[in-house]
PDB file of C-alpha atoms in Angstrom:
ATOM      1  CA  UNK Z   1       0.000   0.000   0.000  1.00 88.00           C
ATOM      2  CA  UNK Z   2       1.165   3.509  -0.747  1.00 94.00           C
ATOM      3  CA  UNK Z   3       0.071   4.621   2.728  1.00 98.00           C
ATOM      4  CA  UNK Z   4       1.029   1.891   5.173  1.00 97.00           C
ATOM      5  CA  UNK Z   5       0.015   3.939   8.232  1.00 98.00           C
ATOM      6  CA  UNK Z   6      -3.295   5.689   8.850  1.00 99.00           C
ATOM      7  CA  UNK Z   7      -3.291   8.227  11.678  1.00 99.00           C
ATOM      8  CA  UNK Z   8      -6.666   9.255  13.056  1.00 99.00           C
ATOM      9  CA  UNK Z   9      -7.794  12.037  15.313  1.00 98.00           C
ATOM     10  CA  UNK Z  10     -10.773  10.873  17.376  1.00 97.00           C
ATOM     11  CA  UNK Z  11     -13.350  13.548  18.150  1.00 95.00           C
ATOM     12  CA  UNK Z  12     -14.834  15.033  15.007  1.00 96.00           C
ATOM     13  CA  UNK Z  13     -12.847  12.637  12.820  1.00 98.00           C
ATOM     14  CA  UNK Z  14     -12.980   8.927  13.647  1.00 99.00           C
ATOM     15  CA  UNK Z  15     -16.067   9.254  15.833  1.00 98.00           C
ATOM     16  CA  UNK Z  16     -19.367  10.747  14.708  1.00 98.00           C
ATOM     17  CA  UNK Z  17     -21.415  13.350  16.535  1.00 96.00           C
ATOM     18  CA  UNK Z  18     -22.599  10.654  18.951  1.00 95.00           C
ATOM     19  CA  UNK Z  19     -18.935   9.861  19.777  1.00 95.00           C
ATOM     20  CA  UNK Z  20     -19.231   6.463  18.110  1.00 97.00           C
ATOM     21  CA  UNK Z  21     -17.258   4.701  15.387  1.00 98.00           C
ATOM     22  CA  UNK Z  22     -19.721   3.671  12.672  1.00 98.00           C
ATOM     23  CA  UNK Z  23     -19.842   0.106  11.422  1.00 98.00           C
ATOM     24  CA  UNK Z  24     -18.706   1.172   7.936  1.00 99.00           C
ATOM     25  CA  UNK Z  25     -15.634   2.935   9.314  1.00 99.00           C
ATOM     26  CA  UNK Z  26     -14.825   0.082  11.699  1.00 99.00           C
ATOM     27  CA  UNK Z  27     -15.039  -2.519   8.928  1.00 99.00           C
ATOM     28  CA  UNK Z  28     -12.922  -0.406   6.556  1.00 99.00           C
ATOM     29  CA  UNK Z  29     -10.193  -0.153   9.196  1.00 99.00           C
ATOM     30  CA  UNK Z  30     -10.351  -3.887   9.921  1.00 99.00           C
ATOM     31  CA  UNK Z  31      -9.829  -4.624   6.210  1.00 99.00           C
ATOM     32  CA  UNK Z  32      -6.995  -2.088   6.066  1.00 99.00           C
ATOM     33  CA  UNK Z  33      -5.190  -3.730   9.010  1.00 99.00           C
ATOM     34  CA  UNK Z  34      -5.805  -7.210   7.596  1.00 98.00           C
ATOM     35  CA  UNK Z  35      -4.077  -5.989   4.417  1.00 98.00           C
ATOM     36  CA  UNK Z  36      -1.020  -5.045   6.485  1.00 97.00           C
ATOM     37  CA  UNK Z  37      -1.767  -1.419   7.363  1.00 98.00           C
ATOM     38  CA  UNK Z  38      -1.049   0.140  10.749  1.00 98.00           C
ATOM     39  CA  UNK Z  39      -3.642   2.289  12.547  1.00 99.00           C
ATOM     40  CA  UNK Z  40      -2.584   5.035  14.952  1.00 99.00           C
ATOM     41  CA  UNK Z  41      -4.986   6.976  17.171  1.00 99.00           C
ATOM     42  CA  UNK Z  42      -3.657  10.504  17.744  1.00 98.00           C
ATOM     43  CA  UNK Z  43      -5.676  12.511  20.228  1.00 96.00           C
ATOM     44  CA  UNK Z  44      -5.495  15.214  22.823  1.00 92.00           C
ATOM     45  CA  UNK Z  45      -7.470  12.865  25.052  1.00 95.00           C
ATOM     46  CA  UNK Z  46      -5.789  11.216  28.033  1.00 97.00           C
ATOM     47  CA  UNK Z  47      -4.717   7.625  27.502  1.00 96.00           C
ATOM     48  CA  UNK Z  48      -7.659   6.359  29.547  1.00 96.00           C
ATOM     49  CA  UNK Z  49     -10.032   8.105  27.130  1.00 96.00           C
ATOM     50  CA  UNK Z  50      -8.416   6.585  24.026  1.00 98.00           C
ATOM     51  CA  UNK Z  51      -8.145   2.938  25.121  1.00 97.00           C
ATOM     52  CA  UNK Z  52     -11.836   2.011  24.693  1.00 97.00           C
ATOM     53  CA  UNK Z  53     -11.718   2.986  21.022  1.00 98.00           C
ATOM     54  CA  UNK Z  54      -8.358   1.271  20.544  1.00 99.00           C
ATOM     55  CA  UNK Z  55      -9.849  -1.934  21.925  1.00 98.00           C
ATOM     56  CA  UNK Z  56     -13.007  -1.524  19.821  1.00 98.00           C
ATOM     57  CA  UNK Z  57     -10.757  -1.410  16.750  1.00 99.00           C
ATOM     58  CA  UNK Z  58      -8.729  -4.357  18.118  1.00 99.00           C
ATOM     59  CA  UNK Z  59      -5.471  -2.428  17.959  1.00 99.00           C
ATOM     60  CA  UNK Z  60      -4.248  -4.654  20.789  1.00 98.00           C
ATOM     61  CA  UNK Z  61      -4.686  -7.592  18.384  1.00 98.00           C
ATOM     62  CA  UNK Z  62      -3.598  -6.051  15.084  1.00 98.00           C
ATOM     63  CA  UNK Z  63      -0.756  -4.053  16.603  1.00 98.00           C
ATOM     64  CA  UNK Z  64      -1.685  -0.370  16.462  1.00 98.00           C
ATOM     65  CA  UNK Z  65      -0.488   2.621  18.452  1.00 99.00           C
ATOM     66  CA  UNK Z  66      -1.875   5.403  20.633  1.00 99.00           C
ATOM     67  CA  UNK Z  67      -0.552   8.957  20.698  1.00 98.00           C
ATOM     68  CA  UNK Z  68      -2.457  10.349  23.677  1.00 97.00           C
ATOM     69  CA  UNK Z  69      -2.107  13.860  25.126  1.00 96.00           C
ATOM     70  CA  UNK Z  70      -1.253  14.898  21.519  1.00 92.00           C
ATOM     71  CA  UNK Z  71       1.722  12.553  21.676  1.00 94.00           C
ATOM     72  CA  UNK Z  72       2.890  13.269  25.201  1.00 95.00           C
ATOM     73  CA  UNK Z  73       2.382   9.523  25.683  1.00 97.00           C
ATOM     74  CA  UNK Z  74       3.142   7.036  22.912  1.00 98.00           C
ATOM     75  CA  UNK Z  75       1.846   3.502  23.503  1.00 98.00           C
ATOM     76  CA  UNK Z  76       2.207   0.178  21.705  1.00 98.00           C
ATOM     77  CA  UNK Z  77      -1.297  -1.292  21.928  1.00 98.00           C
ATOM     78  CA  UNK Z  78      -0.209  -4.912  21.504  1.00 98.00           C
ATOM     79  CA  UNK Z  79       2.315  -4.862  24.358  1.00 97.00           C
ATOM     80  CA  UNK Z  80       0.761  -1.895  26.227  1.00 96.00           C
ATOM     81  CA  UNK Z  81       4.304  -0.573  26.674  1.00 97.00           C
ATOM     82  CA  UNK Z  82       4.883   3.177  26.844  1.00 97.00           C
ATOM     83  CA  UNK Z  83       7.348   3.943  24.054  1.00 96.00           C
ATOM     84  CA  UNK Z  84       7.710   7.625  24.881  1.00 97.00           C
ATOM     85  CA  UNK Z  85       6.383  10.117  27.407  1.00 96.00           C
ATOM     86  CA  UNK Z  86       7.095  13.678  28.441  1.00 96.00           C
ATOM     87  CA  UNK Z  87       5.800  15.568  31.484  1.00 97.00           C
ATOM     88  CA  UNK Z  88       5.249  19.215  32.414  1.00 97.00           C
ATOM     89  CA  UNK Z  89       7.611  20.879  34.869  1.00 95.00           C
ATOM     90  CA  UNK Z  90       6.673  20.019  38.472  1.00 93.00           C
ATOM     91  CA  UNK Z  91       5.559  23.497  39.569  1.00 94.00           C
ATOM     92  CA  UNK Z  92       3.729  24.360  36.358  1.00 97.00           C
ATOM     93  CA  UNK Z  93       0.229  23.131  37.360  1.00 98.00           C
ATOM     94  CA  UNK Z  94       0.201  25.609  40.274  1.00 98.00           C
ATOM     95  CA  UNK Z  95       1.276  28.445  37.963  1.00 98.00           C
ATOM     96  CA  UNK Z  96      -1.429  27.488  35.465  1.00 98.00           C
ATOM     97  CA  UNK Z  97      -4.059  27.301  38.216  1.00 98.00           C
ATOM     98  CA  UNK Z  98      -3.283  30.853  39.334  1.00 98.00           C
ATOM     99  CA  UNK Z  99      -3.398  32.045  35.735  1.00 99.00           C
ATOM    100  CA  UNK Z 100      -6.773  30.345  35.142  1.00 98.00           C
ATOM    101  CA  UNK Z 101      -8.278  32.034  38.207  1.00 98.00           C
ATOM    102  CA  UNK Z 102      -7.010  35.415  37.063  1.00 98.00           C
ATOM    103  CA  UNK Z 103      -8.649  34.871  33.667  1.00 98.00           C
ATOM    104  CA  UNK Z 104     -11.933  33.600  35.122  1.00 98.00           C
ATOM    105  CA  UNK Z 105     -11.694  30.164  33.508  1.00 98.00           C
ATOM    106  CA  UNK Z 106     -11.453  26.589  34.792  1.00 99.00           C
ATOM    107  CA  UNK Z 107      -8.521  24.172  34.746  1.00 99.00           C
ATOM    108  CA  UNK Z 108      -8.257  20.402  34.951  1.00 99.00           C
ATOM    109  CA  UNK Z 109      -5.779  17.567  34.631  1.00 99.00           C
ATOM    110  CA  UNK Z 110      -5.867  13.783  34.890  1.00 98.00           C
ATOM    111  CA  UNK Z 111      -5.016  11.200  37.529  1.00 97.00           C
ATOM    112  CA  UNK Z 112      -5.603   7.590  36.557  1.00 94.00           C
ATOM    113  CA  UNK Z 113      -9.284   7.225  35.736  1.00 95.00           C
ATOM    114  CA  UNK Z 114     -10.257  10.627  37.140  1.00 98.00           C
ATOM    115  CA  UNK Z 115     -10.319  14.249  36.068  1.00 99.00           C
ATOM    116  CA  UNK Z 116      -8.925  16.583  38.747  1.00 99.00           C
ATOM    117  CA  UNK Z 117     -10.401  20.083  39.082  1.00 99.00           C
ATOM    118  CA  UNK Z 118     -11.671  22.657  41.554  1.00 98.00           C
ATOM    119  CA  UNK Z 119     -14.814  23.228  39.435  1.00 98.00           C
ATOM    120  CA  UNK Z 120     -16.567  19.913  38.732  1.00 98.00           C
ATOM    121  CA  UNK Z 121     -19.857  21.566  37.729  1.00 98.00           C
ATOM    122  CA  UNK Z 122     -18.263  23.623  34.950  1.00 98.00           C
ATOM    123  CA  UNK Z 123     -19.982  22.765  31.640  1.00 98.00           C
ATOM    124  CA  UNK Z 124     -16.683  22.279  29.818  1.00 98.00           C
ATOM    125  CA  UNK Z 125     -15.217  20.129  32.583  1.00 99.00           C
ATOM    126  CA  UNK Z 126     -18.323  17.970  32.289  1.00 98.00           C
ATOM    127  CA  UNK Z 127     -17.904  17.819  28.515  1.00 97.00           C
ATOM    128  CA  UNK Z 128     -14.325  16.536  28.893  1.00 97.00           C
ATOM    129  CA  UNK Z 129     -15.491  13.965  31.451  1.00 97.00           C
ATOM    130  CA  UNK Z 130     -18.278  12.760  29.158  1.00 95.00           C
ATOM    131  CA  UNK Z 131     -16.064  12.396  26.097  1.00 93.00           C
ATOM    132  CA  UNK Z 132     -13.454  10.388  28.015  1.00 95.00           C
ATOM    133  CA  UNK Z 133     -15.928   8.447  30.187  1.00 94.00           C
ATOM    134  CA  UNK Z 134     -14.066   9.602  33.285  1.00 97.00           C
ATOM    135  CA  UNK Z 135     -15.299  10.582  36.725  1.00 98.00           C
ATOM    136  CA  UNK Z 136     -14.513  14.020  38.151  1.00 99.00           C
ATOM    137  CA  UNK Z 137     -12.738  14.529  41.456  1.00 98.00           C
ATOM    138  CA  UNK Z 138     -13.089  17.922  43.120  1.00 99.00           C
ATOM    139  CA  UNK Z 139     -10.074  19.252  44.989  1.00 98.00           C
ATOM    140  CA  UNK Z 140      -9.879  22.327  47.171  1.00 98.00           C
ATOM    141  CA  UNK Z 141      -6.618  23.675  45.753  1.00 98.00           C
ATOM    142  CA  UNK Z 142      -5.557  22.440  42.306  1.00 98.00           C
ATOM    143  CA  UNK Z 143      -1.996  23.746  42.571  1.00 96.00           C
ATOM    144  CA  UNK Z 144      -1.391  22.074  45.934  1.00 97.00           C
ATOM    145  CA  UNK Z 145      -3.075  18.785  45.040  1.00 98.00           C
ATOM    146  CA  UNK Z 146      -1.272  18.237  41.735  1.00 98.00           C
ATOM    147  CA  UNK Z 147       2.155  17.437  43.185  1.00 95.00           C
ATOM    148  CA  UNK Z 148       2.726  14.533  40.765  1.00 95.00           C
ATOM    149  CA  UNK Z 149       4.024  14.607  37.167  1.00 94.00           C
ATOM    150  CA  UNK Z 150       1.372  15.340  34.524  1.00 97.00           C
ATOM    151  CA  UNK Z 151       1.572  15.408  30.760  1.00 97.00           C
ATOM    152  CA  UNK Z 152      -1.242  17.889  30.132  1.00 98.00           C
ATOM    153  CA  UNK Z 153      -3.352  20.531  31.779  1.00 98.00           C
ATOM    154  CA  UNK Z 154      -6.539  21.686  30.082  1.00 98.00           C
ATOM    155  CA  UNK Z 155      -7.889  25.213  30.524  1.00 99.00           C
ATOM    156  CA  UNK Z 156     -11.544  25.521  29.544  1.00 98.00           C
ATOM    157  CA  UNK Z 157     -13.952  28.384  28.925  1.00 98.00           C
ATOM    158  CA  UNK Z 158     -16.183  30.143  26.411  1.00 95.00           C
ATOM    159  CA  UNK Z 159     -14.688  30.206  22.933  1.00 89.00           C
ATOM    160  CA  UNK Z 160     -14.591  33.974  22.392  1.00 92.00           C
ATOM    161  CA  UNK Z 161     -12.820  34.577  25.703  1.00 96.00           C
ATOM    162  CA  UNK Z 162     -10.403  31.703  25.096  1.00 97.00           C
ATOM    163  CA  UNK Z 163      -8.871  33.569  22.164  1.00 96.00           C
ATOM    164  CA  UNK Z 164      -7.603  36.204  24.612  1.00 98.00           C
ATOM    165  CA  UNK Z 165      -6.679  33.595  27.234  1.00 98.00           C
ATOM    166  CA  UNK Z 166      -4.584  31.724  24.668  1.00 98.00           C
ATOM    167  CA  UNK Z 167      -2.709  34.866  23.645  1.00 98.00           C
ATOM    168  CA  UNK Z 168      -1.974  35.809  27.258  1.00 98.00           C
ATOM    169  CA  UNK Z 169      -0.806  32.321  28.195  1.00 98.00           C
ATOM    170  CA  UNK Z 170       1.498  32.114  25.183  1.00 98.00           C
ATOM    171  CA  UNK Z 171       3.081  35.394  26.267  1.00 98.00           C
ATOM    172  CA  UNK Z 172       3.577  33.968  29.759  1.00 97.00           C
ATOM    173  CA  UNK Z 173       4.659  30.385  29.047  1.00 98.00           C
ATOM    174  CA  UNK Z 174       5.023  30.003  25.293  1.00 96.00           C
ATOM    175  CA  UNK Z 175       8.789  29.513  25.560  1.00 96.00           C
ATOM    176  CA  UNK Z 176       8.297  26.510  27.849  1.00 96.00           C
ATOM    177  CA  UNK Z 177       5.068  24.871  26.685  1.00 96.00           C
ATOM    178  CA  UNK Z 178       3.084  24.021  23.584  1.00 93.00           C
ATOM    179  CA  UNK Z 179      -0.203  25.908  23.956  1.00 94.00           C
ATOM    180  CA  UNK Z 180      -3.046  25.457  21.489  1.00 90.00           C
ATOM    181  CA  UNK Z 181      -6.793  25.001  21.243  1.00 89.00           C
ATOM    182  CA  UNK Z 182      -8.105  21.585  20.247  1.00 84.00           C
ATOM    183  CA  UNK Z 183     -11.626  23.032  20.369  1.00 87.00           C
ATOM    184  CA  UNK Z 184     -12.689  26.672  20.635  1.00 90.00           C
ATOM    185  CA  UNK Z 185     -13.375  26.071  24.359  1.00 95.00           C
ATOM    186  CA  UNK Z 186     -10.383  23.774  25.141  1.00 95.00           C
ATOM    187  CA  UNK Z 187      -6.904  25.256  25.598  1.00 96.00           C
ATOM    188  CA  UNK Z 188      -4.309  22.500  25.896  1.00 95.00           C
ATOM    189  CA  UNK Z 189      -0.996  22.947  27.690  1.00 97.00           C
ATOM    190  CA  UNK Z 190       1.649  20.283  27.108  1.00 96.00           C
ATOM    191  CA  UNK Z 191       5.463  20.225  27.230  1.00 96.00           C
ATOM    192  CA  UNK Z 192       7.438  21.941  24.483  1.00 94.00           C
ATOM    193  CA  UNK Z 193       8.029  19.611  21.567  1.00 90.00           C
ATOM    194  CA  UNK Z 194       4.685  17.868  21.956  1.00 93.00           C
ATOM    195  CA  UNK Z 195       2.332  18.248  19.031  1.00 91.00           C
ATOM    196  CA  UNK Z 196       0.850  15.683  16.692  1.00 95.00           C
ATOM    197  CA  UNK Z 197       3.396  16.183  13.899  1.00 96.00           C
ATOM    198  CA  UNK Z 198       6.456  15.836  16.123  1.00 94.00           C
ATOM    199  CA  UNK Z 199       4.884  12.879  17.911  1.00 95.00           C
ATOM    200  CA  UNK Z 200       4.041  11.175  14.633  1.00 97.00           C
ATOM    201  CA  UNK Z 201       7.597  11.777  13.428  1.00 97.00           C
ATOM    202  CA  UNK Z 202       8.894  10.069  16.599  1.00 96.00           C
ATOM    203  CA  UNK Z 203       6.640   7.100  15.941  1.00 97.00           C
ATOM    204  CA  UNK Z 204       7.698   6.878  12.299  1.00 97.00           C
ATOM    205  CA  UNK Z 205      11.336   6.883  13.386  1.00 97.00           C
ATOM    206  CA  UNK Z 206      10.563   4.124  15.891  1.00 96.00           C
ATOM    207  CA  UNK Z 207       8.802   2.073  13.191  1.00 96.00           C
ATOM    208  CA  UNK Z 208      11.359   2.822  10.486  1.00 97.00           C
ATOM    209  CA  UNK Z 209       8.781   4.601   8.332  1.00 97.00           C
ATOM    210  CA  UNK Z 210       8.656   7.961   6.551  1.00 97.00           C
ATOM    211  CA  UNK Z 211       6.144  10.779   6.458  1.00 98.00           C
ATOM    212  CA  UNK Z 212       5.355   9.784   2.859  1.00 98.00           C
ATOM    213  CA  UNK Z 213       4.116   6.406   4.123  1.00 97.00           C
ATOM    214  CA  UNK Z 214       1.512   8.114   6.306  1.00 98.00           C
ATOM    215  CA  UNK Z 215      -2.042   9.342   5.759  1.00 99.00           C
ATOM    216  CA  UNK Z 216      -3.368  11.568   8.553  1.00 99.00           C
ATOM    217  CA  UNK Z 217      -6.997  12.548   9.169  1.00 99.00           C
ATOM    218  CA  UNK Z 218      -8.241  15.408  11.360  1.00 98.00           C
ATOM    219  CA  UNK Z 219     -10.671  18.226  11.921  1.00 97.00           C
ATOM    220  CA  UNK Z 220      -9.338  20.491  14.699  1.00 92.00           C
ATOM    221  CA  UNK Z 221      -6.689  23.140  15.252  1.00 89.00           C
ATOM    222  CA  UNK Z 222      -4.370  20.627  16.918  1.00 90.00           C
ATOM    223  CA  UNK Z 223      -4.489  18.424  13.814  1.00 95.00           C
ATOM    224  CA  UNK Z 224      -2.969  21.018  11.483  1.00 96.00           C
ATOM    225  CA  UNK Z 225       0.635  20.029  12.156  1.00 95.00           C
ATOM    226  CA  UNK Z 226       0.174  16.332  11.405  1.00 97.00           C
ATOM    227  CA  UNK Z 227      -2.041  17.045   8.377  1.00 98.00           C
ATOM    228  CA  UNK Z 228       0.791  19.173   6.973  1.00 98.00           C
ATOM    229  CA  UNK Z 229       3.432  16.581   7.959  1.00 98.00           C
ATOM    230  CA  UNK Z 230       1.830  13.459   6.483  1.00 99.00           C
ATOM    231  CA  UNK Z 231       2.350  12.200   2.957  1.00 98.00           C
ATOM    232  CA  UNK Z 232      -1.400  12.562   2.565  1.00 99.00           C
ATOM    233  CA  UNK Z 233      -3.186  15.032   4.815  1.00 99.00           C
ATOM    234  CA  UNK Z 234      -6.957  14.592   4.875  1.00 99.00           C
ATOM    235  CA  UNK Z 235      -9.291  17.177   6.371  1.00 99.00           C
ATOM    236  CA  UNK Z 236     -12.770  16.124   7.376  1.00 99.00           C
ATOM    237  CA  UNK Z 237     -15.689  17.913   5.751  1.00 99.00           C
ATOM    238  CA  UNK Z 238     -16.519  19.335   9.181  1.00 98.00           C
ATOM    239  CA  UNK Z 239     -12.927  20.494   9.821  1.00 97.00           C
ATOM    240  CA  UNK Z 240     -11.889  23.974  10.863  1.00 94.00           C
ATOM    241  CA  UNK Z 241     -10.877  26.134   7.889  1.00 96.00           C
ATOM    242  CA  UNK Z 242      -7.261  26.164   9.114  1.00 95.00           C
ATOM    243  CA  UNK Z 243      -7.142  22.365   8.733  1.00 97.00           C
ATOM    244  CA  UNK Z 244      -8.667  22.444   5.257  1.00 99.00           C
ATOM    245  CA  UNK Z 245      -6.109  25.046   4.208  1.00 98.00           C
ATOM    246  CA  UNK Z 246      -3.153  22.712   4.894  1.00 98.00           C
ATOM    247  CA  UNK Z 247      -4.794  19.458   3.744  1.00 99.00           C
ATOM    248  CA  UNK Z 248      -4.109  17.626   0.499  1.00 99.00           C
ATOM    249  CA  UNK Z 249      -7.757  16.668   0.220  1.00 98.00           C
ATOM    250  CA  UNK Z 250     -11.097  17.086   1.966  1.00 99.00           C
ATOM    251  CA  UNK Z 251     -13.293  14.062   2.601  1.00 99.00           C
ATOM    252  CA  UNK Z 252     -16.827  13.724   3.928  1.00 99.00           C
ATOM    253  CA  UNK Z 253     -17.821  14.757   7.427  1.00 99.00           C
ATOM    254  CA  UNK Z 254     -17.472  12.578  10.511  1.00 99.00           C
ATOM    255  CA  UNK Z 255     -21.213  11.921  10.237  1.00 99.00           C
ATOM    256  CA  UNK Z 256     -20.846  10.771   6.609  1.00 99.00           C
ATOM    257  CA  UNK Z 257     -18.085   8.167   7.095  1.00 98.00           C
ATOM    258  CA  UNK Z 258     -15.403  10.516   5.798  1.00 99.00           C
ATOM    259  CA  UNK Z 259     -12.597   8.283   7.103  1.00 99.00           C
ATOM    260  CA  UNK Z 260     -14.073   5.137   5.553  1.00 99.00           C
ATOM    261  CA  UNK Z 261     -14.439   6.797   2.134  1.00 99.00           C
ATOM    262  CA  UNK Z 262     -10.676   7.373   1.895  1.00 99.00           C
ATOM    263  CA  UNK Z 263      -9.573   4.094   3.508  1.00 99.00           C
ATOM    264  CA  UNK Z 264     -11.839   2.125   1.148  1.00 98.00           C
ATOM    265  CA  UNK Z 265     -10.111   3.899  -1.751  1.00 98.00           C
ATOM    266  CA  UNK Z 266      -6.722   2.791  -0.385  1.00 98.00           C
ATOM    267  CA  UNK Z 267      -7.964  -0.805  -0.377  1.00 97.00           C
ATOM    268  CA  UNK Z 268      -9.169  -0.550  -3.978  1.00 95.00           C
ATOM    269  CA  UNK Z 269      -5.709   0.664  -5.030  1.00 91.00           C
ATOM    270  CA  UNK Z 270      -3.874  -2.386  -3.646  1.00 80.00           C
TER     271      UNK Z 270
END
C-alpha cells in the first residue's frame, strides 16, 4: 500500500457526533489492518479516554499505536508498553491554576481514571469527562493537590474569551510549553516539543517509516501540524478552515463516514 500507516484524530474525525465509530468505518479499518496497514490513534485525550476505542478497533490484536495527550504519551497497543512520554515541569500546574483564576476560567488535569479540578460543575469540565468516560474529582486547591508529574493541563472556557486567554498564556509560558486550542473552548498545555506532527515523526522513526508512508486525518486546530506533515493530509468535511487550508484533500464529514471513504479507496488501489 502507498500509505502503510493511517493516523486518526478521534473527536470530530474517527467518531461521529454521537462519539461512536460507525460500522462502515470500523469494517474499513479492519480490512486495512488485515491488508497489512497500521492504525494510529492521535488525540489530545488522556490515555484512559483513548483505550476504549483502541480496543473496539482491536489495535491490541492487530498491533496499532496510541498517541495520547497529543503525543505526550506514545503507547504500543499490543504490548501496552509506553514507548515515549514527556511531562510538564513540576511546579507548572500551580502556575497554570493561578493564571486560570485570574482569567476567570477553569482548569483540569488527569489522575488515573479521574479528572482533577476545583470546578466539577463547569460545563466544559463535564464535557471533557463525558467524552473520556471519566469521573470528576473535586479538589480544594488544584496547585497544591497536583504534586505529581502530569503530561497535560486543560484550561476551559467560552470560545470567544479563550482567544484572549490563549494569547496571554502564550506570552507567559510560550517559551516553555506548547499551547493550542483543540476546540474553541479547550486550551491544551503540554510540554514543548509535543504536538501531533512531532509525535508522529517520533513514531515513524521508531517504526522505520517515513512521512510519505503516512495518511493523517483530522478536523481540529491541533491536527494542522500532522495534516501538513503526512504524505497525505486529509481534512474532514466538518474540519476547521485552518485544517482544510493545509490538507491535500477534503473528505466527507465525521457523520458521513469521511474516514471510511478514503480508507476504502486505499484498499481498492492495492
